[in-house]
């Protein structure tokens, strides 16, 4: 069977969905792999490297997509513009990508109309068996690392303490908001650079993780906080009184630090505002804020997507697609995630697709199939704006947020069942987003 790996066409996307290493593995499975010319250039993967790995180089998108049974992408296919990728895809084609389903209503409708079987890698359940497919973790880990380097790039001081004959340079003070995958990596990176690091999170269990990395945990640790986690490991809604005390503490902390890194995302909703304009004004001149949530509205009230802006003497970094700023490593990790997922769909004996709809990973990841939008979270949820009180919390749990936050829509009308080996998707899909023993990801991918 033919697998297509096209060049990414969305703005700011430098990654590619395969590496020479994963192409070798796909070829070893018995697949014919077509990589579009120049698909890996931005990630430093040459056409020659792909060809040497066993791939055929497609001269353009049409040649790459033609007759492909599966398409591996980073970003979801473009629908309805001059770069429309759906017009060259056959009905029933399996498409694997990061789909951002909650904010992709029009695209999902188009995929359903085109009768594509689309899998959202950002919907992979956060269970132990799926760890090797977890793109949110692999990409957020890199984003957390890069966020510190991006902040250091505009910071006009040194990070570590330096003792010289001319005097002592004090270490930088870094405050990380959110102790998920990106936040923990940001803490570790800032510590390696010699900064004095503190961090906050709404989950009591995160305190131990933060302190294990040598950072100070910042929170109002009263009786309410100690009971602020469910049996499943997720944060509970806090009282208004607690939120007020926590907000005061955070404001006092931000005024004393040199750099703030924010990592909080709520799946399907705008990012919560954690740093207000007033807080920015309270910071010392030359301080830096790095907003990893800028593409979904931003955790800082003054951040601008794709730009570094200066407000009241404070530099606010809002780069788009931060993992893509480390394109080689981000592509390599993503490609491994995708390959591991693809193996679930592939029958090694028949050397063809064989989708087991009883597999909880497959059920939880499929968003469109046979002319319908099939994921229950997309069919029944409703978007809600983030309230003023909620903007003070770091809500990171996908499972808790999807109960009340999905798109306002009616699912596409289901087409009559076809007699194929993949004709029925179970009614309920696995949407659990985490386990108690794993750090929660903020969704930075």
Tab-separated table of N, CA, C and O in Angstrom, residues 74-153:
chain	number	residue	atom	x	y	z
A	74	UNK	N	1.770	16.640	9.587
A	74	UNK	CA	1.902	17.319	10.877
A	74	UNK	C	0.607	18.079	11.144
A	74	UNK	O	-0.125	17.768	12.081
A	75	UNK	N	0.307	19.055	10.309
A	75	UNK	CA	-0.931	19.818	10.443
A	75	UNK	C	-2.033	19.201	9.595
A	75	UNK	O	-1.764	18.568	8.571
A	76	UNK	N	-3.271	19.406	9.999
A	76	UNK	CA	-4.410	18.848	9.272
A	76	UNK	C	-4.438	19.351	7.829
A	76	UNK	O	-3.953	20.444	7.534
A	77	UNK	N	-5.013	18.565	6.910
A	77	UNK	CA	-5.073	18.975	5.509
A	77	UNK	C	-5.838	20.285	5.318
A	77	UNK	O	-6.803	20.568	6.031
A	78	UNK	N	-5.395	21.056	4.352
A	78	UNK	CA	-6.062	22.321	4.023
A	78	UNK	C	-7.293	22.019	3.170
A	78	UNK	O	-7.236	21.216	2.242
A	79	UNK	N	-8.395	22.658	3.508
A	79	UNK	CA	-9.638	22.456	2.766
A	79	UNK	C	-10.187	23.798	2.289
A	79	UNK	O	-10.257	24.758	3.045
A	80	UNK	N	-10.551	23.872	1.017
A	80	UNK	CA	-11.297	25.017	0.515
A	80	UNK	C	-10.518	26.241	0.116
A	80	UNK	O	-11.079	27.306	-0.011
A	81	UNK	N	-9.236	26.166	-0.111
A	81	UNK	CA	-8.478	27.323	-0.570
A	81	UNK	C	-7.686	26.916	-1.808
A	81	UNK	O	-7.838	25.808	-2.330
A	82	UNK	N	-6.815	27.800	-2.277
A	82	UNK	CA	-6.025	27.476	-3.462
A	82	UNK	C	-5.084	26.301	-3.218
A	82	UNK	O	-4.662	25.621	-4.162
A	83	UNK	N	-4.764	26.052	-1.951
A	83	UNK	CA	-3.896	24.916	-1.600
A	83	UNK	C	-4.701	23.704	-1.142
A	83	UNK	O	-4.170	22.820	-0.455
A	84	UNK	N	-5.980	23.649	-1.522
A	84	UNK	CA	-6.873	22.566	-1.109
A	84	UNK	C	-6.219	21.206	-1.341
A	84	UNK	O	-5.856	20.858	-2.466
A	85	UNK	N	-6.066	20.450	-0.254
A	85	UNK	CA	-5.435	19.134	-0.352
A	85	UNK	C	-6.452	18.003	-0.466
A	85	UNK	O	-6.084	16.862	-0.764
A	86	UNK	N	-7.728	18.321	-0.259
A	86	UNK	CA	-8.747	17.270	-0.277
A	86	UNK	C	-9.086	16.814	-1.681
A	86	UNK	O	-9.489	15.668	-1.895
A	87	UNK	N	-8.949	17.709	-2.640
A	87	UNK	CA	-9.375	17.383	-4.001
A	87	UNK	C	-8.555	16.266	-4.631
A	87	UNK	O	-8.982	15.664	-5.622
A	88	UNK	N	-7.378	15.988	-4.080
A	88	UNK	CA	-6.545	14.914	-4.633
A	88	UNK	C	-6.547	13.663	-3.747
A	88	UNK	O	-5.788	12.727	-4.007
A	89	UNK	N	-7.388	13.652	-2.717
A	89	UNK	CA	-7.470	12.490	-1.832
A	89	UNK	C	-8.698	11.653	-2.169
A	89	UNK	O	-9.792	12.182	-2.350
A	90	UNK	N	-8.520	10.349	-2.231
A	90	UNK	CA	-9.623	9.447	-2.555
A	90	UNK	C	-10.493	9.195	-1.326
A	90	UNK	O	-10.043	9.337	-0.183
A	91	UNK	N	-11.754	8.825	-1.569
A	91	UNK	CA	-12.642	8.469	-0.471
A	91	UNK	C	-12.051	7.305	0.316
A	91	UNK	O	-11.487	6.382	-0.266
A	92	UNK	N	-12.167	7.376	1.632
A	92	UNK	CA	-11.659	6.308	2.475
A	92	UNK	C	-10.200	6.429	2.845
A	92	UNK	O	-9.687	5.608	3.613
A	93	UNK	N	-9.528	7.449	2.318
A	93	UNK	CA	-8.111	7.637	2.670
A	93	UNK	C	-7.969	7.885	4.169
A	93	UNK	O	-8.723	8.655	4.764
A	94	UNK	N	-6.995	7.243	4.781
A	94	UNK	CA	-6.690	7.449	6.196
A	94	UNK	C	-5.720	8.621	6.312
A	94	UNK	O	-4.657	8.619	5.683
A	95	UNK	N	-6.098	9.619	7.089
A	95	UNK	CA	-5.259	10.799	7.287
A	95	UNK	C	-4.900	10.902	8.762
A	95	UNK	O	-5.787	10.936	9.624
A	96	UNK	N	-3.617	10.952	9.058
A	96	UNK	CA	-3.135	11.044	10.438
A	96	UNK	C	-2.403	12.368	10.589
A	96	UNK	O	-1.443	12.645	9.872
A	97	UNK	N	-2.858	13.211	11.524
A	97	UNK	CA	-2.247	14.531	11.695
A	97	UNK	C	-2.622	15.106	13.050
A	97	UNK	O	-3.437	14.538	13.787
A	98	UNK	N	-2.033	16.254	13.384
A	98	UNK	CA	-2.506	17.054	14.508
A	98	UNK	C	-3.688	17.846	13.972
A	98	UNK	O	-3.528	18.655	13.058
A	99	UNK	N	-4.879	17.613	14.498
A	99	UNK	CA	-6.081	18.164	13.872
A	99	UNK	C	-6.706	19.341	14.615
A	99	UNK	O	-7.541	20.038	14.049
A	100	UNK	N	-6.345	19.546	15.875
A	100	UNK	CA	-6.962	20.617	16.671
A	100	UNK	C	-8.475	20.578	16.496
A	100	UNK	O	-9.099	21.566	16.102
A	101	UNK	N	-9.124	19.444	16.797
A	101	UNK	CA	-10.526	19.229	16.432
A	101	UNK	C	-11.518	20.239	16.996
A	101	UNK	O	-12.496	20.584	16.320
A	102	UNK	N	-11.297	20.726	18.215
A	102	UNK	CA	-12.267	21.637	18.817
A	102	UNK	C	-12.371	22.962	18.078
A	102	UNK	O	-13.379	23.652	18.165
A	103	UNK	N	-11.319	23.332	17.376
A	103	UNK	CA	-11.327	24.611	16.667
A	103	UNK	C	-11.286	24.421	15.148
A	103	UNK	O	-10.870	25.318	14.419
A	104	UNK	N	-11.712	23.270	14.687
A	104	UNK	CA	-11.607	22.964	13.257
A	104	UNK	C	-12.941	22.481	12.689
A	104	UNK	O	-13.003	21.488	11.961
A	105	UNK	N	-14.005	23.190	13.016
A	105	UNK	CA	-15.334	22.753	12.594
A	105	UNK	C	-15.465	22.638	11.076
A	105	UNK	O	-15.935	21.622	10.552
A	106	UNK	N	-15.055	23.668	10.365
A	106	UNK	CA	-15.201	23.667	8.910
A	106	UNK	C	-14.364	22.561	8.273
A	106	UNK	O	-14.814	21.886	7.340
A	107	UNK	N	-13.137	22.395	8.762
A	107	UNK	CA	-12.288	21.359	8.198
A	107	UNK	C	-12.858	19.967	8.446
A	107	UNK	O	-12.872	19.121	7.556
A	108	UNK	N	-13.350	19.717	9.661
A	108	UNK	CA	-13.913	18.402	9.951
A	108	UNK	C	-15.137	18.124	9.091
A	108	UNK	O	-15.343	16.990	8.633
A	109	UNK	N	-15.963	19.137	8.878
A	109	UNK	CA	-17.108	18.965	7.984
A	109	UNK	C	-16.636	18.593	6.580
A	109	UNK	O	-17.220	17.733	5.920
A	110	UNK	N	-15.563	19.246	6.141
A	110	UNK	CA	-15.022	18.967	4.808
A	110	UNK	C	-14.436	17.557	4.733
A	110	UNK	O	-14.608	16.849	3.735
A	111	UNK	N	-13.765	17.119	5.798
A	111	UNK	CA	-13.192	15.773	5.809
A	111	UNK	C	-14.308	14.727	5.770
A	111	UNK	O	-14.180	13.700	5.093
A	112	UNK	N	-15.375	14.999	6.531
A	112	UNK	CA	-16.500	14.067	6.533
A	112	UNK	C	-17.145	14.003	5.146
A	112	UNK	O	-17.461	12.922	4.640
A	113	UNK	N	-17.325	15.157	4.526
A	113	UNK	CA	-17.934	15.209	3.184
A	113	UNK	C	-17.064	14.474	2.174
A	113	UNK	O	-17.571	13.822	1.248
A	114	UNK	N	-15.752	14.564	2.343
A	114	UNK	CA	-14.825	13.872	1.448
A	114	UNK	C	-14.673	12.395	1.800
A	114	UNK	O	-13.945	11.656	1.126
A	115	UNK	N	-15.350	11.970	2.865
A	115	UNK	CA	-15.326	10.580	3.343
A	115	UNK	C	-13.909	10.107	3.673
A	115	UNK	O	-13.494	9.001	3.342
A	116	UNK	N	-13.177	10.979	4.361
A	116	UNK	CA	-11.854	10.607	4.850
A	116	UNK	C	-11.971	9.976	6.234
A	116	UNK	O	-12.850	10.348	7.022
A	117	UNK	N	-11.093	9.058	6.538
A	117	UNK	CA	-10.982	8.536	7.898
A	117	UNK	C	-9.832	9.289	8.545
A	117	UNK	O	-8.653	9.005	8.281
A	118	UNK	N	-10.179	10.282	9.340
A	118	UNK	CA	-9.176	11.190	9.899
A	118	UNK	C	-8.912	10.878	11.367
A	118	UNK	O	-9.843	10.720	12.161
A	119	UNK	N	-7.648	10.796	11.714
A	119	UNK	CA	-7.223	10.564	13.088
A	119	UNK	C	-6.483	11.794	13.599
A	119	UNK	O	-5.589	12.317	12.916
A	120	UNK	N	-6.853	12.250	14.785
A	120	UNK	CA	-6.230	13.422	15.408
A	120	UNK	C	-5.192	12.954	16.412
A	120	UNK	O	-5.547	12.411	17.467
A	121	UNK	N	-3.922	13.179	16.111
A	121	UNK	CA	-2.867	12.756	17.024
A	121	UNK	C	-2.931	13.495	18.356
A	121	UNK	O	-2.447	12.997	19.376
A	122	UNK	N	-3.534	14.680	18.359
A	122	UNK	CA	-3.683	15.420	19.617
A	122	UNK	C	-4.839	14.896	20.454
A	122	UNK	O	-5.109	15.421	21.533
A	123	UNK	N	-5.536	13.864	19.978
A	123	UNK	CA	-6.585	13.206	20.751
A	123	UNK	C	-6.143	11.839	21.283
A	123	UNK	O	-6.948	11.122	21.873
A	124	UNK	N	-4.896	11.474	21.061
A	124	UNK	CA	-4.419	10.179	21.564
A	124	UNK	C	-4.633	10.123	23.079
A	124	UNK	O	-4.195	11.017	23.803
A	125	UNK	N	-5.335	9.109	23.585
A	125	UNK	CA	-5.600	9.026	25.028
A	125	UNK	C	-4.318	9.012	25.844
A	125	UNK	O	-3.323	8.395	25.438
A	126	UNK	N	-4.334	9.689	26.991
A	126	UNK	CA	-3.146	9.756	27.841
A	126	UNK	C	-3.096	8.539	28.753
A	126	UNK	O	-3.320	8.605	29.958
A	127	UNK	N	-2.833	7.391	28.153
A	127	UNK	CA	-2.727	6.135	28.898
A	127	UNK	C	-1.332	5.573	28.679
A	127	UNK	O	-0.631	5.945	27.730
A	128	UNK	N	-0.939	4.661	29.539
A	128	UNK	CA	0.427	4.137	29.489
A	128	UNK	C	0.751	3.512	28.142
A	128	UNK	O	1.831	3.744	27.581
A	129	UNK	N	-0.168	2.745	27.591
A	129	UNK	CA	0.095	2.047	26.326
A	129	UNK	C	0.307	3.013	25.162
A	129	UNK	O	0.912	2.658	24.149
A	130	UNK	N	-0.195	4.234	25.305
A	130	UNK	CA	-0.109	5.199	24.208
A	130	UNK	C	1.000	6.233	24.407
A	130	UNK	O	1.082	7.194	23.643
A	131	UNK	N	1.843	6.051	25.398
A	131	UNK	CA	2.880	7.040	25.673
A	131	UNK	C	3.792	7.274	24.473
A	131	UNK	O	4.224	8.396	24.210
A	132	UNK	N	4.089	6.225	23.719
A	132	UNK	CA	4.990	6.365	22.580
A	132	UNK	C	4.330	7.088	21.403
A	132	UNK	O	5.000	7.403	20.417
A	133	UNK	N	3.036	7.366	21.523
A	133	UNK	CA	2.299	8.068	20.466
A	133	UNK	C	1.880	9.471	20.900
A	133	UNK	O	1.210	10.183	20.150
A	134	UNK	N	2.262	9.871	22.078
A	134	UNK	CA	1.781	11.102	22.690
A	134	UNK	C	2.491	12.327	22.116
A	134	UNK	O	3.522	12.766	22.616
A	135	UNK	N	1.905	12.895	21.071
A	135	UNK	CA	2.540	14.050	20.421
A	135	UNK	C	2.495	15.296	21.301
A	135	UNK	O	3.380	16.159	21.213
A	136	UNK	N	1.474	15.412	22.138
A	136	UNK	CA	1.399	16.584	23.002
A	136	UNK	C	2.598	16.632	23.942
A	136	UNK	O	3.191	17.687	24.166
A	137	UNK	N	2.968	15.476	24.465
A	137	UNK	CA	4.125	15.442	25.367
A	137	UNK	C	5.432	15.664	24.618
A	137	UNK	O	6.280	16.443	25.051
A	138	UNK	N	5.604	14.987	23.487
A	138	UNK	CA	6.875	15.110	22.768
A	138	UNK	C	7.100	16.534	22.282
A	138	UNK	O	8.218	17.065	22.372
A	139	UNK	N	6.045	17.182	21.804
A	139	UNK	CA	6.197	18.537	21.285
A	139	UNK	C	6.250	19.574	22.410
A	139	UNK	O	6.990	20.550	22.341
A	140	UNK	N	5.490	19.355	23.471
A	140	UNK	CA	5.507	20.292	24.596
A	140	UNK	C	6.836	20.261	25.327
A	140	UNK	O	7.295	21.279	25.853
A	141	UNK	N	7.447	19.111	25.379
A	141	UNK	CA	8.752	18.996	26.015
A	141	UNK	C	9.763	19.912	25.317
A	141	UNK	O	10.513	20.656	25.961
A	142	UNK	N	9.755	19.895	23.987
A	142	UNK	CA	10.647	20.762	23.226
A	142	UNK	C	10.256	22.227	23.371
A	142	UNK	O	11.108	23.106	23.441
A	143	UNK	N	8.939	22.482	23.413
A	143	UNK	CA	8.471	23.862	23.559
A	143	UNK	C	8.922	24.455	24.889
A	143	UNK	O	9.317	25.628	24.968
A	144	UNK	N	8.871	23.656	25.959
A	144	UNK	CA	9.304	24.138	27.261
A	144	UNK	C	10.782	24.487	27.268
A	144	UNK	O	11.199	25.518	27.821
A	145	UNK	N	11.576	23.642	26.624
A	145	UNK	CA	13.012	23.904	26.508
A	145	UNK	C	13.270	25.178	25.706
A	145	UNK	O	14.015	26.075	26.124
A	146	UNK	N	12.637	25.267	24.541
A	146	UNK	CA	12.875	26.400	23.652
A	146	UNK	C	12.364	27.706	24.238
A	146	UNK	O	12.917	28.786	23.975
A	147	UNK	N	11.331	27.642	25.067
A	147	UNK	CA	10.780	28.865	25.660
A	147	UNK	C	11.828	29.591	26.505
A	147	UNK	O	11.897	30.824	26.511
A	148	UNK	N	12.639	28.832	27.211
A	148	UNK	CA	13.696	29.438	28.034
A	148	UNK	C	14.762	30.077	27.144
A	148	UNK	O	15.227	31.194	27.413
A	149	UNK	N	15.130	29.382	26.077
A	149	UNK	CA	16.134	29.930	25.164
A	149	UNK	C	15.607	31.174	24.454
A	149	UNK	O	16.360	32.147	24.257
A	150	UNK	N	14.333	31.148	24.078
A	150	UNK	CA	13.743	32.327	23.430
A	150	UNK	C	13.719	33.511	24.392
A	150	UNK	O	13.975	34.656	24.005
A	151	UNK	N	13.397	33.229	25.654
A	151	UNK	CA	13.399	34.293	26.654
A	151	UNK	C	14.800	34.826	26.883
A	151	UNK	O	15.017	36.044	26.981
A	152	UNK	N	15.780	33.923	26.942
A	152	UNK	CA	17.168	34.334	27.151
A	152	UNK	C	17.674	35.177	25.988
A	152	UNK	O	18.536	36.044	26.168
A	153	UNK	N	17.105	34.935	24.796
A	153	UNK	CA	17.536	35.663	23.621
A	153	UNK	C	17.214	37.149	23.655
A	153	UNK	O	17.892	37.947	23.011
